[in-house]
GROMACS .gro file of C-alpha atoms in nm:
model
  212
    1HIS     CA    1  -1.647   2.170   1.842
    2PRO     CA    2  -1.336   2.235   2.047
    3ILE     CA    3  -1.479   2.406   2.297
    4ALA     CA    4  -1.647   2.022   2.376
    5MET     CA    5  -1.337   1.825   2.264
    6ALA     CA    6  -1.128   1.991   2.528
    7LYS     CA    7  -1.411   1.907   2.792
    8GLY     CA    8  -1.468   1.595   2.726
    9LEU     CA    9  -1.080   1.531   2.720
   10ALA     CA   10  -0.985   1.716   3.023
   11THR     CA   11  -1.233   1.555   3.181
   12ALA     CA   12  -1.177   1.173   3.085
   13ASP     CA   13  -0.815   1.296   3.266
   14TRP     CA   14  -0.879   1.393   3.556
   15LEU     CA   15  -1.142   1.095   3.671
   16SER     CA   16  -0.902   0.888   3.515
   17GLY     CA   17  -0.577   1.029   3.798
   18GLY     CA   18  -0.371   1.136   3.458
   19ARG     CA   19  -0.374   0.841   3.226
   20LEU     CA   20  -0.515   1.041   2.905
   21ASN     CA   21  -0.296   1.042   2.536
   22VAL     CA   22  -0.469   1.199   2.286
   23ALA     CA   23  -0.414   1.138   1.896
   24PHE     CA   24  -0.515   1.411   1.629
   25GLY     CA   25  -0.548   1.400   1.243
   26VAL     CA   26  -0.705   1.617   1.009
   27GLY     CA   27  -0.874   1.356   0.784
   28TRP     CA   28  -0.825   1.278   0.446
   29LEU     CA   29  -1.158   1.141   0.292
   30LYS     CA   30  -1.290   1.401   0.111
   31GLY     CA   31  -1.633   1.304   0.114
   32GLU     CA   32  -1.684   1.283   0.464
   33PHE     CA   33  -1.616   1.606   0.509
   34ASP     CA   34  -1.863   1.679   0.232
   35ALA     CA   35  -2.133   1.498   0.418
   36MET     CA   36  -2.069   1.695   0.744
   37GLY     CA   37  -2.044   2.041   0.560
   38VAL     CA   38  -1.655   2.148   0.607
   39PRO     CA   39  -1.391   2.275   0.332
   40PHE     CA   40  -1.216   1.989   0.263
   41GLU     CA   41  -0.958   2.249   0.165
   42LYS     CA   42  -0.934   2.454   0.499
   43ARG     CA   43  -0.914   2.141   0.699
   44GLY     CA   44  -0.574   2.146   0.798
   45LYS     CA   45  -0.659   2.524   0.954
   46ILE     CA   46  -0.904   2.445   1.121
   47ALA     CA   47  -0.699   2.176   1.257
   48ASP     CA   48  -0.500   2.448   1.393
   49GLU     CA   49  -0.685   2.750   1.514
   50TYR     CA   50  -0.852   2.433   1.749
   51LEU     CA   51  -0.635   2.270   1.822
   52ALA     CA   52  -0.496   2.673   2.000
   53ALA     CA   53  -0.774   2.679   2.100
   54ILE     CA   54  -0.769   2.345   2.271
   55ILE     CA   55  -0.425   2.430   2.464
   56GLU     CA   56  -0.584   2.755   2.556
   57LEU     CA   57  -0.927   2.589   2.722
   58PHE     CA   58  -0.633   2.325   2.926
   59THR     CA   59  -0.326   2.586   2.990
   60LYS     CA   60  -0.544   2.949   3.143
   61GLU     CA   61  -0.783   3.027   3.376
   62TRP     CA   62  -0.943   3.268   3.146
   63PRO     CA   63  -0.926   3.114   2.775
   64SER     CA   64  -1.028   3.366   2.548
   65TYR     CA   65  -0.962   3.285   2.192
   66GLU     CA   66  -1.038   3.489   1.846
   67GLY     CA   67  -0.980   3.257   1.484
   68GLU     CA   68  -1.141   3.231   1.140
   69PHE     CA   69  -1.370   2.944   1.259
   70VAL     CA   70  -1.353   2.945   1.675
   71SER     CA   71  -1.432   3.268   1.905
   72PHE     CA   72  -1.469   3.240   2.258
   73LYS     CA   73  -1.360   3.476   2.570
   74ASP     CA   74  -1.411   3.460   2.955
   75VAL     CA   75  -1.467   3.123   3.012
   76ALA     CA   76  -1.460   2.951   3.255
   77PHE     CA   77  -1.328   2.572   3.243
   78GLU     CA   78  -1.309   2.360   3.457
   79PRO     CA   79  -1.153   2.083   3.566
   80LYS     CA   80  -0.834   2.130   3.435
   81CYS     CA   81  -0.632   1.818   3.316
   82ALA     CA   82  -0.492   1.551   3.543
   83GLN     CA   83  -0.158   1.622   3.337
   84LYS     CA   84   0.036   1.929   3.371
   85PRO     CA   85   0.066   2.114   3.167
   86HIS     CA   86  -0.260   1.917   2.944
   87VAL     CA   87  -0.295   1.530   2.809
   88PRO     CA   88  -0.003   1.462   2.589
   89ILE     CA   89  -0.101   1.543   2.248
   90TRP     CA   90   0.029   1.303   1.926
   91ILE     CA   91  -0.029   1.438   1.602
   92GLY     CA   92  -0.174   1.174   1.307
   93GLY     CA   93  -0.012   1.223   0.980
   94ASP     CA   94   0.287   1.195   0.725
   95SER     CA   95   0.299   1.509   0.560
   96ASP     CA   96   0.524   1.805   0.572
   97ALA     CA   97   0.218   2.047   0.711
   98ALA     CA   98   0.117   1.749   1.017
   99LEU     CA   99   0.481   1.761   1.052
  100LYS     CA  100   0.495   2.123   1.131
  101ARG     CA  101   0.123   2.062   1.306
  102CYS     CA  102   0.342   1.777   1.577
  103ALA     CA  103   0.614   2.035   1.614
  104ARG     CA  104   0.439   2.346   1.715
  105PHE     CA  105   0.099   2.200   1.939
  106GLY     CA  106   0.226   1.805   1.956
  107THR     CA  107   0.439   1.588   2.196
  108GLY     CA  108   0.450   1.337   1.993
  109TRP     CA  109   0.445   1.171   1.633
  110VAL     CA  110   0.183   0.958   1.441
  111PRO     CA  111   0.321   0.736   1.192
  112PHE     CA  112   0.033   0.624   0.974
  113LEU     CA  113   0.238   0.586   0.591
  114THR     CA  114   0.570   0.665   0.633
  115LYS     CA  115   0.798   0.298   0.654
  116PRO     CA  116   0.995   0.233   1.022
  117ASP     CA  117   1.322   0.332   0.827
  118ASP     CA  118   1.208   0.640   0.788
  119PHE     CA  119   1.125   0.708   1.127
  120ARG     CA  120   1.416   0.872   1.208
  121ALA     CA  121   1.482   1.136   0.943
  122LYS     CA  122   1.134   1.230   1.021
  123VAL     CA  123   1.147   1.321   1.372
  124ASP     CA  124   1.512   1.539   1.232
  125TYR     CA  125   1.250   1.792   1.046
  126ILE     CA  126   1.004   1.802   1.305
  127THR     CA  127   1.258   1.894   1.557
  128SER     CA  128   1.440   2.163   1.377
  129GLN     CA  129   1.097   2.362   1.339
  130PRO     CA  130   1.118   2.682   1.479
  131THR     CA  131   0.802   2.623   1.712
  132TYR     CA  132   0.983   2.383   1.826
  133LYS     CA  133   0.913   2.357   2.201
  134GLY     CA  134   1.096   2.071   2.324
  135GLY     CA  135   1.139   1.828   2.617
  136PRO     CA  136   1.027   1.469   2.599
  137PHE     CA  137   0.870   1.362   2.249
  138GLU     CA  138   0.724   1.054   2.107
  139VAL     CA  139   0.681   0.795   1.895
  140MET     CA  140   0.390   0.583   1.804
  141TYR     CA  141   0.373   0.280   1.609
  142THR     CA  142   0.119   0.037   1.655
  143LEU     CA  143   0.104  -0.282   1.507
  144ALA     CA  144  -0.315  -0.318   1.666
  145SER     CA  145  -0.420  -0.313   1.324
  146GLY     CA  146  -0.285  -0.469   1.007
  147PHE     CA  147  -0.495  -0.638   0.717
  148ILE     CA  148  -0.840  -0.594   0.768
  149GLY     CA  149  -1.012  -0.638   0.424
  150GLU     CA  150  -0.876  -0.579   0.081
  151GLY     CA  151  -0.742  -0.257  -0.056
  152HIS     CA  152  -0.638  -0.150   0.313
  153VAL     CA  153  -0.279   0.011   0.436
  154ALA     CA  154  -0.103  -0.322   0.492
  155ARG     CA  155   0.202  -0.162   0.742
  156ASP     CA  156   0.439  -0.450   0.699
  157GLY     CA  157   0.493  -0.830   0.756
  158ARG     CA  158   0.420  -0.782   1.164
  159GLY     CA  159   0.090  -0.617   1.105
  160LYS     CA  160  -0.082  -0.945   1.236
  161SER     CA  161  -0.236  -1.001   1.514
  162ILE     CA  162  -0.137  -1.314   1.713
  163PHE     CA  163   0.259  -1.243   1.759
  164THR     CA  164   0.429  -1.548   2.014
  165ALA     CA  165   0.626  -1.407   2.287
  166GLN     CA  166   0.978  -1.390   2.150
  167GLU     CA  167   0.874  -1.233   1.850
  168MET     CA  168   0.707  -0.960   2.048
  169ILE     CA  169   1.036  -0.916   2.186
  170ASP     CA  170   1.245  -0.930   1.891
  171THR     CA  171   0.968  -0.742   1.718
  172VAL     CA  172   1.003  -0.440   2.002
  173GLY     CA  173   1.365  -0.403   1.999
  174TRP     CA  174   1.320  -0.362   1.616
  175MET     CA  175   1.117  -0.048   1.650
  176LYS     CA  176   1.354   0.123   1.922
  177ASP     CA  177   1.595   0.122   1.662
  178ARG     CA  178   1.412   0.302   1.460
  179GLY     CA  179   1.243   0.522   1.732
  180VAL     CA  180   0.975   0.488   1.840
  181THR     CA  181   0.918   0.548   2.189
  182ILE     CA  182   0.577   0.338   2.226
  183ALA     CA  183   0.421   0.048   2.014
  184SER     CA  184   0.095  -0.136   2.147
  185PHE     CA  185  -0.019  -0.563   1.938
  186ALA     CA  186  -0.330  -0.636   1.828
  187ILE     CA  187  -0.578  -0.882   2.132
  188PRO     CA  188  -0.581  -1.184   1.946
  189PRO     CA  189  -0.912  -1.278   1.871
  190VAL     CA  190  -1.065  -1.400   2.286
  191LYS     CA  191  -1.402  -1.542   2.336
  192ASP     CA  192  -1.466  -1.261   2.650
  193ALA     CA  193  -1.350  -1.028   2.857
  194SER     CA  194  -1.217  -1.243   3.105
  195ALA     CA  195  -1.002  -1.417   2.817
  196TYR     CA  196  -0.826  -1.068   2.747
  197LEU     CA  197  -0.754  -0.996   3.087
  198ASP     CA  198  -0.612  -1.395   3.064
  199TYR     CA  199  -0.378  -1.239   2.766
  200ALA     CA  200  -0.308  -0.866   2.946
  201GLN     CA  201  -0.165  -1.092   3.270
  202TRP     CA  202   0.004  -1.298   3.027
  203PHE     CA  203   0.140  -0.953   2.882
  204VAL     CA  204   0.227  -0.817   3.187
  205GLU     CA  205   0.419  -1.158   3.312
  206GLU     CA  206   0.540  -1.285   2.989
  207ILE     CA  207   0.665  -0.960   2.842
  208LYS     CA  208   0.696  -0.605   2.977
  209PRO     CA  209   0.941  -0.802   3.200
  210LYS     CA  210   1.221  -0.812   2.873
  211PHE     CA  211   1.274  -0.415   2.884
  212LYS     CA  212   1.322  -0.196   3.110
   0.00000   0.00000   0.00000
Protein backbone atom coordinates (compact mmCIF):
# COMPACT_ATOMS: atom_id res chain seq x y z
CA HIS A 1 0.00 0.00 0.00
CA PRO A 2 1.44 3.41 -0.94
CA ILE A 3 0.91 4.91 2.52
CA ALA A 4 2.77 2.05 4.20
CA MET A 5 5.46 2.18 1.51
CA ALA A 6 5.90 5.93 1.87
CA LYS A 7 6.07 5.63 5.64
CA GLY A 8 8.75 2.96 5.50
CA LEU A 9 10.84 4.84 2.95
CA ALA A 10 10.64 8.20 4.72
CA THR A 11 11.51 6.59 8.06
CA ALA A 12 14.51 4.77 6.58
CA ASP A 13 15.72 7.97 4.95
CA TRP A 14 15.32 9.89 8.21
CA LEU A 15 17.07 7.22 10.29
CA SER A 16 19.96 6.97 7.82
CA GLY A 17 20.48 10.71 7.64
CA GLY A 18 19.40 10.96 4.02
CA ARG A 19 21.18 7.98 2.47
CA LEU A 20 18.23 6.28 0.78
CA ASN A 21 17.48 5.94 -2.92
CA VAL A 22 14.46 4.03 -4.19
CA ALA A 23 13.65 2.51 -7.58
CA PHE A 24 10.17 1.55 -8.78
CA GLY A 25 9.07 -0.68 -11.64
CA VAL A 26 5.59 -1.85 -12.60
CA GLY A 27 6.52 -5.51 -13.10
CA TRP A 28 6.07 -7.73 -16.13
CA LEU A 29 5.13 -11.25 -14.97
CA LYS A 30 1.36 -11.63 -15.19
CA GLY A 31 1.28 -14.67 -12.93
CA GLU A 32 2.55 -12.61 -10.02
CA PHE A 33 -0.29 -10.13 -10.44
CA ASP A 34 -2.85 -12.94 -10.73
CA ALA A 35 -1.56 -14.46 -7.50
CA MET A 36 -2.01 -11.12 -5.70
CA GLY A 37 -5.42 -10.37 -7.23
CA VAL A 38 -4.11 -7.25 -8.97
CA PRO A 39 -5.34 -6.51 -12.53
CA PHE A 40 -2.28 -6.87 -14.74
CA GLU A 41 -3.64 -4.58 -17.47
CA LYS A 42 -4.05 -1.73 -14.96
CA ARG A 43 -0.60 -1.96 -13.41
CA GLY A 44 0.63 1.21 -15.12
CA LYS A 45 -2.29 3.32 -13.93
CA ILE A 46 -1.97 1.87 -10.44
CA ALA A 47 1.74 2.69 -10.39
CA ASP A 48 1.10 6.27 -11.48
CA GLU A 49 -1.47 6.80 -8.73
CA TYR A 50 0.72 5.20 -6.09
CA LEU A 51 3.73 7.32 -7.05
CA ALA A 52 1.65 10.50 -7.03
CA ALA A 53 0.26 9.56 -3.62
CA ILE A 54 3.71 8.75 -2.21
CA ILE A 55 5.13 12.08 -3.37
CA GLU A 56 2.10 13.87 -1.90
CA LEU A 57 2.84 12.22 1.45
CA PHE A 58 6.51 13.07 1.21
CA THR A 59 6.03 16.75 0.44
CA LYS A 60 2.79 18.14 1.90
CA GLU A 61 2.11 19.19 5.48
CA TRP A 62 -1.42 17.79 5.33
CA PRO A 63 -1.39 15.30 2.45
CA SER A 64 -4.50 14.36 0.54
CA TYR A 65 -5.07 12.36 -2.62
CA GLU A 66 -8.16 11.18 -4.47
CA GLY A 67 -7.81 8.43 -7.06
CA GLU A 68 -9.33 5.24 -8.37
CA PHE A 69 -6.94 2.98 -6.44
CA VAL A 70 -5.94 5.05 -3.41
CA SER A 71 -7.57 7.94 -1.55
CA PHE A 72 -6.84 9.75 1.69
CA LYS A 73 -7.17 13.25 3.14
CA ASP A 74 -6.10 15.31 6.13
CA VAL A 75 -3.54 12.81 7.36
CA ALA A 76 -0.49 13.45 9.50
CA PHE A 77 2.67 11.98 7.98
CA GLU A 78 5.92 12.17 9.92
CA PRO A 79 8.84 12.01 9.80
CA LYS A 80 9.32 13.49 6.37
CA CYS A 81 12.30 12.42 4.29
CA ALA A 82 15.66 13.81 5.38
CA GLN A 83 16.40 14.57 1.71
CA LYS A 84 14.44 17.41 0.16
CA PRO A 85 12.03 17.55 -1.43
CA HIS A 86 12.07 13.76 -0.94
CA VAL A 87 14.22 10.71 -1.51
CA PRO A 88 15.54 10.31 -5.07
CA ILE A 89 13.07 8.25 -7.08
CA TRP A 90 14.40 6.13 -9.91
CA ILE A 91 12.05 4.46 -12.38
CA GLY A 92 12.99 1.13 -13.94
CA GLY A 93 11.91 -0.07 -17.36
CA ASP A 94 12.42 0.48 -21.05
CA SER A 95 8.95 0.99 -22.56
CA ASP A 96 7.67 4.40 -23.62
CA ALA A 97 5.22 4.24 -20.70
CA ALA A 98 8.06 3.66 -18.24
CA LEU A 99 10.10 6.50 -19.71
CA LYS A 100 7.12 8.87 -19.51
CA ARG A 101 6.62 7.78 -15.88
CA CYS A 102 10.25 8.57 -15.29
CA ALA A 103 9.84 12.04 -16.76
CA ARG A 104 6.83 12.73 -14.53
CA PHE A 105 8.02 11.29 -11.23
CA GLY A 106 11.66 10.36 -11.45
CA THR A 107 15.02 11.84 -10.73
CA GLY A 108 16.71 8.90 -12.39
CA TRP A 109 16.26 5.96 -14.73
CA VAL A 110 17.24 2.30 -14.31
CA PRO A 111 17.38 0.56 -17.71
CA PHE A 112 16.67 -3.15 -17.88
CA LEU A 113 16.73 -4.42 -21.45
CA THR A 114 17.92 -1.29 -23.24
CA LYS A 115 21.37 -1.71 -24.75
CA PRO A 116 23.94 0.71 -23.32
CA ASP A 117 24.59 2.28 -26.72
CA ASP A 118 20.93 3.36 -26.75
CA PHE A 119 20.92 4.99 -23.30
CA ARG A 120 21.42 8.53 -24.51
CA ALA A 121 18.52 8.32 -26.96
CA LYS A 122 16.23 7.05 -24.19
CA VAL A 123 17.31 9.86 -21.85
CA ASP A 124 16.62 12.37 -24.63
CA TYR A 125 13.11 10.91 -24.88
CA ILE A 126 12.61 11.28 -21.11
CA THR A 127 13.81 14.87 -20.99
CA SER A 128 11.71 15.85 -24.02
CA GLN A 129 8.44 14.99 -22.24
CA PRO A 130 6.25 17.94 -21.18
CA THR A 131 6.07 16.56 -17.62
CA TYR A 132 9.85 16.54 -17.18
CA LYS A 133 10.76 19.00 -14.42
CA GLY A 134 14.47 19.34 -15.14
CA GLY A 135 17.22 19.25 -12.56
CA PRO A 136 19.88 16.60 -11.90
CA PHE A 137 19.06 13.30 -13.57
CA GLU A 138 20.76 9.97 -12.94
CA VAL A 139 21.19 6.88 -15.12
CA MET A 140 21.82 3.84 -12.97
CA TYR A 141 23.38 0.79 -14.61
CA THR A 142 24.21 -2.16 -12.42
CA LEU A 143 26.65 -4.94 -13.13
CA ALA A 144 25.81 -6.54 -9.81
CA SER A 145 23.82 -9.29 -11.48
CA GLY A 146 24.84 -11.10 -14.59
CA PHE A 147 24.41 -14.74 -15.48
CA ILE A 148 22.02 -16.31 -12.97
CA GLY A 149 20.91 -19.59 -14.41
CA GLU A 150 19.85 -20.65 -17.86
CA GLY A 151 17.39 -18.28 -19.49
CA HIS A 152 18.15 -15.33 -17.23
CA VAL A 153 18.70 -12.01 -18.95
CA ALA A 154 22.41 -11.37 -19.33
CA ARG A 155 23.33 -7.75 -19.96
CA ASP A 156 26.61 -8.35 -21.77
CA GLY A 157 30.08 -9.74 -21.19
CA ARG A 158 30.66 -7.20 -18.44
CA GLY A 159 28.01 -8.85 -16.29
CA LYS A 160 30.34 -11.05 -14.27
CA SER A 161 31.07 -11.41 -10.59
CA ILE A 162 34.81 -10.72 -10.41
CA PHE A 163 36.61 -7.76 -11.93
CA THR A 164 40.23 -6.76 -11.72
CA ALA A 165 40.99 -3.19 -10.71
CA GLN A 166 41.81 -2.20 -14.28
CA GLU A 167 38.66 -3.87 -15.62
CA MET A 168 36.60 -1.84 -13.16
CA ILE A 169 38.29 1.38 -14.19
CA ASP A 170 37.87 0.63 -17.89
CA THR A 171 34.23 -0.40 -17.44
CA VAL A 172 33.34 2.78 -15.57
CA GLY A 173 34.80 4.80 -18.43
CA TRP A 174 32.84 2.72 -20.93
CA MET A 175 29.60 3.36 -19.00
CA LYS A 176 30.29 7.07 -18.55
CA ASP A 177 30.66 7.43 -22.32
CA ARG A 178 27.11 6.10 -22.64
CA GLY A 179 25.57 8.51 -20.16
CA VAL A 180 25.67 6.37 -17.04
CA THR A 181 26.05 8.44 -13.86
CA ILE A 182 25.77 5.71 -11.19
CA ALA A 183 27.06 2.16 -11.49
CA SER A 184 27.53 -0.84 -9.25
CA PHE A 185 29.72 -3.91 -9.42
CA ALA A 186 29.14 -7.35 -8.04
CA ILE A 187 30.85 -8.35 -4.83
CA PRO A 188 32.81 -11.56 -5.47
CA PRO A 189 32.04 -14.57 -3.27
CA VAL A 190 33.21 -13.89 0.29
CA LYS A 191 33.07 -16.13 3.34
CA ASP A 192 31.84 -13.67 5.96
CA ALA A 193 31.11 -10.03 6.80
CA SER A 194 34.75 -9.35 7.62
CA ALA A 195 35.81 -10.43 4.13
CA TYR A 196 33.06 -8.27 2.65
CA LEU A 197 34.38 -5.24 4.53
CA ASP A 198 37.92 -6.04 3.42
CA TYR A 199 36.79 -6.04 -0.19
CA ALA A 200 34.88 -2.78 0.28
CA GLN A 201 37.99 -1.21 1.82
CA TRP A 202 40.07 -2.38 -1.13
CA PHE A 203 37.55 -0.78 -3.48
CA VAL A 204 37.66 2.52 -1.58
CA GLU A 205 41.45 2.61 -1.56
CA GLU A 206 42.25 1.26 -5.02
CA ILE A 207 39.31 2.16 -7.28
CA LYS A 208 37.59 5.25 -5.89
CA PRO A 209 40.67 7.52 -6.08
CA LYS A 210 40.79 6.96 -9.86
CA PHE A 211 37.61 9.00 -10.26
CA LYS A 212 36.39 12.40 -9.17
